[in-house]
Amino acid sequence: MRRLPAAPEAGSGPRLRKGEVEVPATIRDVAKAAGVSVTTVSRALNGYPDVAEDTRQRVVKVATQLHYRPNIVARSLVTRHTQTIGFLVSEISRARIWHYFMLQVLYGIQDRLGEYGYDLILLNTNPTRQREIPYFDFCLGRQLDGAIVFNLRTDDPYVQQLTASPLPTVVVDIPLVGTQVSYVRSDNVYGARLAVEHLVALGHRRIGLVNGHAQAQVSHERLQGYRQALEEVGLPFAPELVYEADFTPEGGRKGARALLERSPRPTALFFASDLMALGALRYLQEQGIAVPQEVAVVGFDDIELAELVSPGLTTVRQRRYEMGVTAVDLLMDMVAQGHSAPAGRTLPPELVVRETT
Amino acid sequence: MRRLPAAPEAGSGPRLRKGEVEVPATIRDVAKAAGVSVTTVSRALNGYPDVAEDTRQRVVKVATQLHYRPNIVARSLVTRHTQTIGFLVSEISRARIWHYFMLQVLYGIQDRLGEYGYDLILLNTNPTRQREIPYFDFCLGRQLDGAIVFNLRTDDPYVQQLTASPLPTVVVDIPLVGTQVSYVRSDNVYGARLAVEHLVALGHRRIGLVNGHAQAQVSHERLQGYRQALEEVGLPFAPELVYEADFTPEGGRKGARALLERSPRPTALFFASDLMALGALRYLQEQGIAVPQEVAVVGFDDIELAELVSPGLTTVRQRRYEMGVTAVDLLMDMVAQGHSAPAGRTLPPELVVRETT
DNA sequence: CTGTTAGCGCCTTCAC
DNA sequence: GTGAAGGCGCTAACAG
């Protein structure tokens, strides 16, 4: 199985080649070549103070010559931490649609994690495996130091397990708390209010909502914000003006069609995702319905395309990159500092007015 | 440093709690509880045939009770493979723009890797670190079984190192070969020809090209295809009709503006990425230039938005998901089968005609 | 069929 | 300041 049979000749010198394959130098090789013990090499390379300066220099030099790289796996076995964080994206393969949003969060995570010297592992999970194996067993088996969970549905079994997680975890979008669990999300209620208030200020009185599916936490929150804003200005809440879609362009299209059949016809449509708004925009154009003259449109997220289409999409910007960064900060507070879970963080979204309103 | 001091009491039973923290059961705990040796546990759980059926059952049962999960790190240390592949995206944090394209490739990778039981680790690298550390040192240190390299510029130092890589590696977009290196890419020459031939068939004679930057391998190939197609139909190659941009919407915008100032003005524009085409489309709309009546536009990639904008973007589709899947297949051929690098794979793109031509 | 014996490469008390 | 010894949790010969 192993690529290399144990080398019989434990000769001295940089045992660099064995047949065709390069054998990486171990700490022992360095020790031998530098004429010190492995202990000293370990200390010298890991920056402990109790090593004579000239010894350290010699060790470093030899290590460089030998192209020595500490074996992270071996180190992890003894230190019991891997400098690795798991990124668990529920249904990553099917819910592709989410990922315009996700990507930016991922950048934030990746950038910040880099600063801490951690790497990110994309856990390969799927609904079946997910049903069988507690989420943290994935992580525990791999000795991960923590995890970030993304795109969890509220009815996912993991939600239950999460609060009692023994592993430092940050959940995106769902406000879960536990001694080892924290969260980061946008203030979706506020964001939705921003959108609706903007529409109301523009004179709209019948405002439709095309929402995400009910298993997404954010859908509830955005609906709530929508209702709040309406109530605030004394507008009635009309259930027939709410359409439950699924965040996809196709869903947005259907939602637009359905809502525009109501009478009196709404003069504005608020979508719980930009992708839906974009799908609807396309539909409206096909139907020859003028935006924003006949129907105003507001999206949610502010994905890059929002400003690339014409007319440019008015939308509620989520601080996606910052969500990633914040997730890591919260996580590192638990992992590195060993604190128990800090309070979750709720980031304020902001309205970006373009040409669809 | 370690979270748990060595437990002094090595009592029997499922030593499940120590203070607040749950201590995962080890193979030794299972062995003890099942009344067998650790070897037997290992064999039973790993499906070796030389274990009595009732012994196996007992072991499995005990393991389940104890919530035993093998420590992957420990296993990796001895087996010398980690069931983990590195994904190295050059400049992931700054070249954000690439990633509409990347994401779909990533899905392909992730899905296929899951079938093989592997996970993917996102290597955190940056230009600085990249200049200092040979690419495979990242991987070797973490004992990765292989790597997939994405978005490499032709002038990146890694390109040199790659051919001699001791680690199974698949490069996306750059046709590198070595005993342990293979590649996957689209047939960019052919793709560009498809685009230009389509335009020519539509009667266009002056066709501009807004290309990517010169450090991208694909730019050269697409330029080549552009020239080939021109030559084929006896059209002259006019250097002033080629603009070197950078794959971004902003670059596409600039390219469109520059090229449309040439006289006689080109009647068609071919962009080396959809993102550039989209940026240009936006510009053309602002300028009141009718697409496709006054200027026809063709993109490259077929990212999801291409069909979401209106007019829908005519473009050259790359099989992005399939590129990911293929990359993994090539890689696994080296990693699991232990073959030396199989020939690289070049996937045929296809023309998708929408409304901009 | 099962157990004993050695490590994998590294870090870490504990002596010197 | 440095080294010797032990062990992290697991797999893999090699005996029985």
XYZ file of C-alpha atoms (C1' of nucleotides) in Angstrom:
746
model
C 0.000 0.000 0.000
C 2.598 2.507 1.023
C 4.499 4.078 -1.771
C 7.847 3.410 -0.151
C 9.101 0.289 1.590
C 11.074 1.128 4.696
C 14.511 2.153 3.555
C 16.980 -0.455 4.748
C 19.998 1.816 4.540
C 19.786 4.489 7.165
C 22.880 6.167 5.809
C 23.830 9.636 6.815
C 23.494 12.739 4.674
C 20.406 14.107 3.021
C 18.708 10.895 2.020
C 16.963 12.657 -0.727
C 16.311 10.033 -3.273
C 15.082 6.513 -3.171
C 14.498 5.252 -6.639
C 12.459 7.900 -8.375
C 10.665 9.345 -5.431
C 11.902 12.081 -3.194
C 11.733 11.184 0.453
C 11.018 14.172 2.637
C 13.475 14.752 5.424
C 12.233 14.143 8.946
C 13.142 15.877 12.096
C 15.514 13.042 12.771
C 17.435 13.684 9.600
C 17.861 17.275 10.562
C 18.987 16.346 14.051
C 21.570 13.952 12.736
C 22.888 16.371 10.155
C 23.084 19.173 12.671
C 24.622 17.007 15.323
C 21.947 17.679 17.908
C 18.963 15.843 19.301
C 15.490 15.940 17.815
C 14.350 17.780 20.873
C 16.663 20.615 20.083
C 15.594 20.716 16.487
C 11.990 20.882 17.530
C 12.652 23.692 19.931
C 14.895 25.603 17.589
C 12.426 25.479 14.755
C 9.428 26.297 16.860
C 10.985 29.376 18.288
C 11.451 28.331 21.882
C 13.736 30.662 23.789
C 15.817 28.020 25.513
C 18.110 27.273 22.604
C 21.551 28.772 22.105
C 21.515 31.196 19.260
C 24.286 29.506 17.311
C 22.631 26.129 17.749
C 19.425 27.532 16.382
C 21.140 29.010 13.395
C 22.852 25.762 12.580
C 19.619 23.853 12.859
C 17.772 26.304 10.683
C 20.474 26.165 8.072
C 20.525 22.405 7.959
C 16.754 22.268 7.858
C 16.700 24.579 4.896
C 19.328 22.593 3.072
C 17.428 19.407 3.611
C 14.164 21.048 2.563
C 12.758 20.011 5.849
C 9.070 20.669 6.400
C 7.550 19.462 9.625
C 4.964 16.805 9.062
C 1.743 18.519 10.042
C -0.045 15.260 10.489
C 2.427 13.976 13.036
C 2.390 17.261 14.821
C -1.376 17.294 14.912
C -1.439 13.863 16.436
C 0.435 15.048 19.462
C -0.751 18.616 19.779
C -4.324 17.564 19.102
C -5.104 20.431 16.888
C -4.789 20.580 13.157
C -4.892 24.261 12.344
C -7.754 23.374 10.110
C -11.347 24.501 10.072
C -14.178 22.659 8.443
C -16.548 24.419 6.089
C -19.800 22.596 5.964
C -22.094 23.680 3.198
C -25.333 21.856 3.328
C -26.363 20.467 -0.025
C -23.518 22.194 -1.735
C -24.020 20.212 -4.890
C -27.666 20.837 -5.410
C -28.326 24.246 -3.993
C -25.903 25.769 -6.439
C -27.963 28.794 -6.576
C -26.941 29.979 -3.189
C -23.424 30.264 -4.062
C -23.147 33.622 -5.618
C -23.852 34.693 -2.139
C -21.616 32.113 -0.539
C -18.525 32.837 -2.535
C -17.979 36.247 -1.077
C -18.451 34.881 2.421
C -15.920 32.229 1.620
C -13.378 34.849 0.599
C -13.799 36.556 3.906
C -13.333 33.289 5.709
C -10.342 32.298 3.679
C -8.588 35.638 3.998
C -9.018 35.897 7.706
C -8.195 32.282 8.321
C -4.961 32.825 6.457
C -4.007 35.521 8.897
C -4.456 33.081 11.730
C -2.453 30.464 9.880
C -5.347 28.104 9.472
C -6.591 26.250 6.449
C -10.085 25.409 5.416
C -11.369 22.014 4.493
C -14.506 21.651 2.457
C -16.392 18.838 4.078
C -17.934 16.574 1.578
C -21.314 15.810 2.924
C -24.672 15.061 1.454
C -28.196 14.706 2.744
C -27.867 10.970 3.243
C -24.585 10.978 5.069
C -25.891 13.944 6.945
C -28.849 12.055 8.235
C -26.658 9.275 9.545
C -23.648 10.944 11.012
C -23.737 13.693 13.595
C -22.144 16.692 12.003
C -19.305 16.981 14.421
C -18.272 13.406 13.953
C -16.995 14.458 10.591
C -14.989 17.112 12.252
C -13.906 15.189 15.287
C -12.637 12.320 13.204
C -10.503 14.692 11.245
C -9.517 16.451 14.425
C -10.670 19.775 13.100
C -10.337 22.691 15.424
C -13.648 24.200 14.529
C -16.299 24.493 11.893
C -18.355 26.981 9.994
C -21.763 25.850 8.906
C -23.480 27.392 5.948
C -26.836 27.120 4.262
C -28.489 25.066 6.935
C -32.224 24.630 6.640
C -34.168 25.113 9.787
C -35.482 21.561 9.542
C -32.042 20.043 9.160
C -31.252 17.515 11.893
C -27.950 19.259 12.416
C -29.705 22.245 13.879
C -30.614 20.197 16.920
C -27.154 18.782 17.381
C -25.464 22.078 16.899
C -26.402 23.739 20.143
C -24.779 20.932 22.083
C -21.763 20.808 19.832
C -18.552 19.978 21.631
C -16.702 21.586 18.753
C -16.324 25.343 18.312
C -18.746 26.219 15.575
C -20.104 29.287 13.884
C -23.346 29.085 12.009
C -24.173 31.472 9.227
C -27.685 32.917 9.123
C -29.282 30.956 11.951
C -29.015 32.461 15.417
C -27.958 29.401 17.364
C -26.248 29.649 20.702
C -24.458 27.209 22.937
C -21.247 27.106 24.900
C -19.369 26.257 21.754
C -21.679 27.700 19.168
C -22.084 31.153 17.842
C -23.471 32.703 14.692
C -23.181 35.488 12.226
C -25.962 36.861 10.105
C -27.433 39.946 8.571
C -30.194 41.872 10.182
C -32.760 40.598 7.754
C -35.715 42.209 9.436
C -34.068 45.574 9.168
C -32.972 44.905 5.603
C -36.465 44.061 4.469
C -37.776 47.162 6.158
C -35.228 49.242 4.323
C -36.495 47.882 1.052
C -40.168 48.346 1.780
C -39.761 51.771 3.313
C -37.884 52.856 0.234
C -40.719 51.636 -1.943
C -43.300 53.334 0.239
C -41.347 56.574 0.120
C -41.534 56.321 -3.635
C -45.298 56.295 -3.355
C -46.002 52.600 -3.727
C -48.979 51.265 -1.850
C -49.340 47.741 -3.142
C -46.051 45.982 -2.677
C -45.618 42.300 -3.392
C -43.090 40.039 -1.690
C -41.502 37.083 -3.413
C -39.926 35.225 -0.552
C -37.492 32.338 -0.204
C -38.620 28.923 0.929
C -39.954 28.429 4.416
C -37.074 26.243 5.543
C -34.701 29.151 5.356
C -34.411 31.166 8.491
C -33.872 34.338 6.516
C -37.219 33.978 4.789
C -39.061 34.357 8.052
C -37.036 37.334 9.022
C -37.476 39.097 5.721
C -41.193 38.493 5.813
C -41.281 39.917 9.279
C -39.447 43.037 8.176
C -41.838 43.399 5.274
C -44.820 43.245 7.608
C -43.279 45.610 10.080
C -42.619 48.230 7.463
C -46.135 47.963 6.160
C -47.638 48.247 9.590
C -45.454 51.192 10.405
C -46.929 53.288 7.663
C -50.423 51.981 8.194
C -50.588 49.859 5.084
C -52.571 46.630 5.322
C -50.819 43.287 5.100
C -52.308 41.334 2.200
C -51.426 37.630 2.266
C -52.193 37.333 -1.426
C -49.293 39.656 -2.124
C -46.794 37.203 -0.666
C -45.466 34.428 -2.841
C -43.218 31.710 -1.490
C -40.522 30.809 -3.976
C -37.073 29.323 -3.538
C -34.382 31.945 -4.129
C -33.834 30.870 -7.751
C -34.291 32.978 -10.902
C -36.989 30.585 -12.022
C -38.778 31.035 -8.720
C -38.544 34.778 -9.065
C -40.038 34.578 -12.491
C -42.984 32.545 -11.278
C -43.449 34.819 -8.319
C -43.553 37.895 -10.511
C -46.079 36.315 -12.818
C -48.304 35.171 -9.991
C -48.237 38.443 -8.105
C -48.869 40.580 -11.174
C -52.122 38.750 -11.720
C -53.537 39.996 -8.451
C -55.874 42.882 -8.650
C -55.364 45.580 -8.104
C -51.963 44.831 -9.511
C -49.016 45.616 -7.230
C -46.834 48.455 -8.416
C -43.719 47.175 -6.704
C -42.124 43.820 -6.045
C -39.633 43.005 -3.342
C -37.585 39.830 -3.779
C -35.798 37.992 -1.006
C -32.800 37.416 -3.272
C -31.165 39.153 -6.200
C -31.268 35.994 -8.202
C -35.054 35.950 -7.997
C -35.212 39.614 -8.860
C -33.037 39.004 -11.884
C -35.235 36.173 -13.065
C -38.238 38.424 -12.648
C -36.563 41.282 -14.483
C -36.049 39.036 -17.422
C -39.697 38.027 -17.325
C -40.898 41.606 -17.108
C -38.801 42.549 -20.091
C -40.263 39.695 -22.092
C -43.721 40.838 -21.168
C -42.949 44.381 -22.127
C -43.638 45.640 -18.648
C -41.567 48.732 -17.981
C -39.285 48.796 -14.958
C -39.490 50.879 -12.885
C -42.328 52.836 -14.505
C -44.971 50.144 -14.316
C -43.401 47.938 -11.689
C -40.569 48.762 -9.334
C -38.213 45.994 -8.266
C -35.986 45.552 -5.234
C -33.737 42.584 -4.574
C -31.715 41.325 -1.615
C -28.003 40.455 -1.291
C -26.315 42.764 -3.768
C -24.469 40.087 -5.642
C -22.038 41.409 -8.225
C -24.478 41.068 -11.088
C -26.914 43.440 -9.532
C -24.985 46.341 -10.923
C -24.051 44.611 -14.125
C -27.517 44.204 -15.538
C -29.519 47.015 -16.974
C -31.476 48.472 -15.519
C -29.204 48.185 -12.493
C -30.947 46.418 -9.649
C -31.901 48.290 -6.525
C -31.184 45.953 -3.659
C -30.346 45.425 -0.022
C -26.672 44.825 0.388
C -25.476 42.175 2.771
C -21.918 42.478 3.987
C -20.957 39.138 2.719
C -17.214 39.387 2.912
C -17.497 40.805 6.376
C -19.709 37.946 7.412
C -16.906 35.570 6.548
C -14.336 37.598 8.388
C -16.574 37.883 11.408
C -17.326 34.189 11.419
C -13.628 33.478 11.642
C -13.086 36.012 14.382
C -15.844 34.513 16.463
C -14.508 31.061 15.834
C -10.933 31.927 16.671
C -12.089 33.432 19.894
C -13.216 29.977 20.894
C -10.496 27.968 19.236
C -7.377 29.935 19.982
C -8.367 31.916 23.030
C -10.278 28.994 24.418
C -13.156 31.206 25.380
C -16.621 29.854 25.396
C -18.827 31.056 22.600
C -19.014 34.816 22.258
C -22.375 36.322 21.492
C -23.350 36.039 17.857
C -23.043 38.971 15.541
C -25.735 40.585 13.459
C -24.497 42.785 10.648
C -26.533 45.704 9.346
C -27.421 45.559 5.669
C -27.756 48.689 3.599
C -29.961 49.853 0.787
C -28.366 50.329 -2.612
C -30.555 52.319 -4.942
C -30.024 51.763 -8.643
C -32.396 51.921 -11.549
C -35.207 49.487 -10.866
C -36.942 51.840 -8.460
C -1.515 24.000 25.399
C -3.481 20.849 24.989
C -7.042 21.055 25.947
C -6.879 17.952 28.132
C -4.146 16.934 30.532
C -3.375 13.239 30.313
C -6.045 11.481 32.287
C -4.375 9.871 35.281
C -7.067 7.311 35.893
C -7.115 4.760 33.102
C -10.248 3.202 34.422
C -12.304 0.811 32.386
C -15.635 1.570 30.808
C -16.543 4.256 28.355
C -14.477 7.106 29.736
C -16.809 9.566 28.214
C -16.500 12.594 30.367
C -13.670 14.436 31.896
C -14.795 17.650 33.381
C -16.959 19.320 30.815
C -15.373 18.008 27.701
C -16.241 14.792 26.006
C -13.218 12.652 25.364
C -13.568 10.657 22.199
C -13.113 6.936 22.567
C -9.968 5.474 21.059
C -9.439 2.157 19.445
C -8.023 0.972 22.730
C -11.231 1.730 24.550
C -13.130 -0.282 22.024
C -10.690 -3.153 22.262
C -10.934 -3.252 26.013
C -14.694 -3.046 26.045
C -15.016 -5.738 23.412
C -12.430 -7.934 25.028
C -10.186 -8.163 22.003
C -6.934 -6.614 20.862
C -6.667 -3.328 19.066
C -5.525 -5.132 15.979
C -8.732 -7.033 15.831
C -10.735 -3.883 16.257
C -8.833 -2.245 13.457
C -9.362 -5.175 11.170
C -12.982 -5.616 12.061
C -13.813 -1.993 11.465
C -11.848 -1.705 8.283
C -13.559 -4.630 6.692
C -10.704 -7.079 6.561
C -11.900 -10.588 5.795
C -9.853 -12.371 8.428
C -12.117 -11.672 11.356
C -14.731 -14.039 12.717
C -18.173 -12.760 11.967
C -19.359 -12.740 15.575
C -16.195 -10.986 16.680
C -16.783 -8.326 14.077
C -20.339 -7.838 15.159
C -19.359 -7.472 18.752
C -16.684 -4.967 17.878
C -19.009 -2.961 15.697
C -21.611 -2.900 18.396
C -19.241 -1.745 21.068
C -17.759 0.838 18.746
C -21.177 2.230 18.073
C -22.027 2.358 21.739
C -18.870 4.190 22.510
C -19.393 6.547 19.575
C -16.048 5.511 18.339
C -14.682 7.359 15.309
C -11.221 6.459 14.120
C -8.800 9.316 14.406
C -8.021 10.159 10.816
C -4.887 11.998 11.752
C -3.379 9.022 13.495
C -4.345 6.804 10.628
C -2.824 9.167 8.123
C 0.411 9.195 9.999
C 0.885 5.514 9.464
C -0.770 4.975 6.112
C 0.907 8.065 4.747
C -2.077 9.260 2.889
C -4.720 11.614 4.091
C -7.590 11.145 1.686
C -7.321 14.826 1.118
C -6.629 16.823 -1.986
C -5.365 20.356 -2.056
C -7.072 23.021 -4.109
C -4.686 25.762 -4.892
C -6.265 28.850 -6.327
C -3.707 31.400 -7.194
C -4.582 34.858 -5.936
C -7.948 33.669 -4.756
C -8.484 36.803 -2.753
C -7.794 39.355 -5.410
C -8.797 37.726 -8.658
C -12.321 37.414 -7.394
C -13.581 37.930 -10.799
C -12.530 34.539 -11.994
C -14.703 32.800 -9.642
C -17.980 32.722 -11.380
C -16.141 30.403 -13.612
C -14.332 28.617 -10.830
C -17.342 27.784 -8.755
C -18.809 25.364 -11.206
C -15.457 23.650 -11.590
C -15.292 23.375 -7.857
C -18.653 21.648 -7.733
C -17.429 19.094 -10.202
C -14.343 18.516 -8.136
C -16.220 18.301 -4.899
C -18.865 15.935 -6.196
C -16.453 13.544 -7.777
C -14.046 13.663 -4.883
C -16.906 12.706 -2.606
C -17.447 9.570 -4.613
C -13.862 8.615 -4.036
C -14.169 9.382 -0.340
C -11.760 12.276 -0.450
C -12.022 15.758 0.950
C -10.741 19.007 -0.407
C -8.610 21.493 1.411
C -8.430 25.068 0.240
C -4.822 25.979 0.499
C -4.348 29.407 1.873
C -1.658 30.919 -0.213
C -0.812 34.356 -1.431
C 1.641 35.858 -3.843
C 4.252 36.426 -1.170
C 4.130 33.018 0.399
C 3.948 31.666 -3.079
C 7.216 33.239 -4.058
C 8.946 31.750 -1.078
C 7.620 28.271 -0.745
C 7.618 25.711 -3.511
C 4.034 24.866 -4.155
C 4.245 21.235 -3.183
C 5.811 22.004 0.142
C 2.426 23.217 1.206
C 1.014 19.919 0.185
C 3.800 17.692 1.366
C 3.757 19.187 4.817
C 0.106 18.422 5.097
C 0.646 15.040 3.567
C -1.872 15.710 0.871
C -2.388 12.983 -1.650
C -2.610 15.299 -4.594
C -3.461 18.767 -5.741
C -5.471 20.683 -8.244
C -4.085 23.993 -9.334
C -6.319 26.709 -10.656
C -5.886 30.131 -12.146
C -2.166 29.962 -12.574
C -0.587 32.709 -14.626
C 1.938 31.627 -17.163
C 4.597 33.706 -15.439
C 3.950 32.227 -12.015
C 7.035 30.577 -10.546
C 4.928 27.532 -9.773
C 4.654 26.746 -13.448
C 8.326 25.828 -13.516
C 8.160 23.708 -10.404
C 5.043 21.973 -11.465
C 6.444 19.794 -14.217
C 8.864 18.220 -11.779
C 6.254 17.884 -9.071
C 6.675 14.791 -6.926
C 3.034 15.107 -5.992
C 0.175 14.049 -8.254
C -1.202 17.268 -9.621
C -3.738 18.394 -12.158
C -3.531 21.876 -13.565
C -6.542 23.638 -14.944
C -6.135 25.542 -18.207
C -2.396 25.193 -18.706
C -1.214 22.146 -20.625
C 1.603 21.017 -18.371
C 2.929 17.498 -18.432
C 5.227 15.518 -16.194
C 5.298 12.105 -14.643
C 3.045 13.328 -11.878
C 1.351 16.205 -13.628
C -1.588 16.345 -15.908
C -4.055 18.974 -16.975
C -7.588 19.674 -18.007
C -8.729 22.560 -20.136
C -11.137 23.627 -22.814
C -10.219 23.707 -26.436
C -9.942 27.455 -26.502
C -8.717 27.702 -30.044
C -11.709 25.793 -31.247
C -14.037 27.775 -29.020
C -12.829 31.081 -30.379
C -13.207 29.810 -33.904
C -16.750 28.804 -33.149
C -17.504 32.326 -32.052
C -15.863 34.059 -34.973
C -17.239 31.677 -37.561
C -20.691 32.280 -36.181
C -20.198 36.002 -36.542
C -18.841 35.643 -40.054
C -21.772 33.467 -41.030
C -23.982 36.298 -39.855
C -22.281 38.546 -42.366
C -19.849 40.374 -40.118
C -16.559 41.399 -41.668
C -15.004 43.607 -39.055
C -14.882 41.688 -35.806
C -13.144 43.018 -32.737
C -11.578 40.883 -30.016
C -11.430 41.956 -26.413
C -9.005 39.513 -24.928
C -7.889 38.570 -21.418
C -4.497 39.557 -20.091
C -1.388 38.131 -21.643
C -0.402 36.137 -18.564
C -3.344 33.857 -19.010
C -2.715 30.863 -21.161
C -6.261 30.926 -22.455
C -5.808 34.417 -23.864
C -3.204 33.207 -26.302
C -5.305 30.310 -27.352
C -8.394 32.377 -27.902
C -6.457 34.904 -29.931
C -5.095 32.083 -32.003
C -8.559 30.728 -32.665
C -9.721 34.203 -33.622
C -6.925 34.538 -36.143
C -7.449 31.072 -37.530
C -11.112 31.697 -38.164
C -10.367 34.969 -39.883
C -7.724 33.439 -42.070
C -9.963 30.552 -42.954
C -12.520 32.793 -44.575
C -9.919 35.060 -46.107
C -10.515 38.010 -43.793
C -7.477 40.119 -42.874
C -6.181 40.163 -39.333
C -6.209 43.721 -38.067
C -4.139 44.234 -34.907
C -6.018 47.412 -34.102
C -9.141 45.320 -33.635
C -7.616 43.423 -30.730
C -7.766 44.928 -27.280
C -6.029 43.369 -24.314
C -8.154 43.635 -21.194
C -8.283 41.538 -18.046
C -11.436 39.416 -17.953
C -13.321 41.911 -15.773
C -16.535 43.779 -16.603
C -14.628 47.022 -16.359
C -12.069 45.746 -18.805
C -14.813 44.690 -21.184
C -16.316 48.117 -21.006
C -13.044 49.787 -21.848
C -12.398 47.331 -24.614
C -15.764 48.007 -26.202
C -15.243 51.724 -26.047
C -11.767 51.531 -27.550
C -12.696 49.173 -30.338
C -15.802 51.081 -31.336
C -13.672 54.132 -32.022
C -11.802 52.356 -34.771
C -12.850 53.152 -38.274
C -14.419 51.627 -39.986
C -16.207 50.644 -36.833
C -16.411 46.905 -36.149
C -19.897 45.449 -36.377
C -19.197 42.636 -33.950
C -17.248 42.167 -30.740
C -15.947 38.913 -29.355
C -15.009 38.859 -25.684
C -12.731 36.314 -24.050
C -15.032 36.146 -21.032
C -18.712 36.597 -20.316
C -17.941 39.023 -17.575
C -16.256 41.347 -20.054
C -19.122 40.931 -22.478
C -21.571 41.819 -19.741
C -19.626 44.924 -18.833
C -19.612 45.907 -22.482
C -23.313 45.240 -22.866
C -23.984 47.609 -20.074
C -21.816 50.221 -21.772
C -23.517 49.761 -25.124
C -26.898 50.188 -23.540
C -25.780 53.384 -21.872
C -24.527 54.645 -25.212
C -27.754 53.729 -26.903
C -26.015 51.375 -29.279
C -28.417 48.635 -30.294
C -27.401 45.021 -29.741
C -27.313 43.057 -31.962
C -28.472 45.450 -34.694
C -25.572 47.849 -34.583
C -23.066 45.670 -32.799
C -23.189 41.943 -32.244
C -21.652 40.529 -29.083
C -20.283 37.094 -28.220
C -18.849 36.079 -24.887
C -16.909 33.107 -23.564
C -17.633 30.740 -20.633
C -21.403 30.659 -20.416
C -21.648 31.586 -16.789
C -25.139 31.425 -15.381
C -25.817 35.099 -15.865
C -25.364 34.868 -19.576
C -28.910 33.693 -19.931
C -30.244 35.843 -17.160
C -29.530 39.202 -18.709
C -31.474 40.648 -21.539
C -30.680 40.462 -24.280
C -29.442 36.959 -23.519
C -25.744 36.659 -24.244
C -24.528 34.526 -27.106
C -21.446 32.771 -25.857
C -19.072 29.849 -26.023
C -19.899 27.359 -23.336
C -17.122 25.747 -21.389
C -17.943 22.494 -19.651
C -16.990 23.788 -16.303
C -18.526 21.145 -14.092
C -17.092 18.468 -16.304
C -13.675 20.056 -16.057
C -13.825 19.562 -12.315
C -14.969 15.984 -12.610
C -12.294 15.244 -15.156
C -9.605 16.837 -13.062
C -10.486 14.502 -10.226
C -10.556 11.469 -12.466
C -7.131 12.252 -13.830
C -5.848 12.872 -10.349
C -7.299 9.714 -8.884
C -5.720 7.743 -11.643
C -2.385 8.819 -10.264
C -3.248 8.838 -6.589
C -5.280 5.715 -6.166
C -4.190 3.636 -9.100
C -0.643 4.768 -8.705
C -0.288 5.283 -12.428
C 2.000 7.915 -13.725
C 0.277 10.955 -15.157
C -2.298 10.170 -17.803
C -2.429 12.411 -20.822
C -4.203 15.678 -20.172
C -7.728 16.211 -21.328
C -9.044 18.927 -23.597
C -12.784 19.412 -23.502
C -14.694 20.756 -26.484
C -16.633 23.939 -25.881
C -19.863 24.651 -27.684
C -21.562 27.682 -29.113
C -24.713 28.883 -27.398
C -26.651 31.317 -29.532
C -28.903 33.733 -27.698
C -29.937 37.248 -28.464
C -26.804 39.338 -28.801
C -26.061 38.061 -32.314
C -8.697 -16.240 13.211
C -6.223 -13.397 16.796
C -2.625 -11.047 19.612
C 2.187 -9.133 20.064
C 5.391 -5.984 18.595
C 6.890 -1.993 16.105
C 6.789 1.979 14.555
C 4.625 6.608 11.551
C 7.038 11.930 12.905
C 6.569 14.894 16.167
C 6.211 17.302 20.851
C 6.975 17.277 25.729
C 7.860 16.292 30.533
C 11.841 15.331 33.106
C 16.571 14.822 34.069
C 21.222 16.383 33.445
C 21.136 24.778 27.107
C 20.500 20.046 25.774
C 19.212 15.040 25.498
C 16.639 10.654 26.625
C 12.395 8.583 26.903
C 7.604 8.211 26.356
C 3.466 8.533 23.869
C -0.412 10.747 20.580
C -3.987 6.717 17.929
C -3.575 3.944 14.560
C -1.997 0.160 11.062
C 0.912 -3.545 9.612
C 4.067 -7.273 9.560
C 4.837 -11.450 11.918
C 3.897 -15.116 14.852
C 0.918 -18.303 16.882
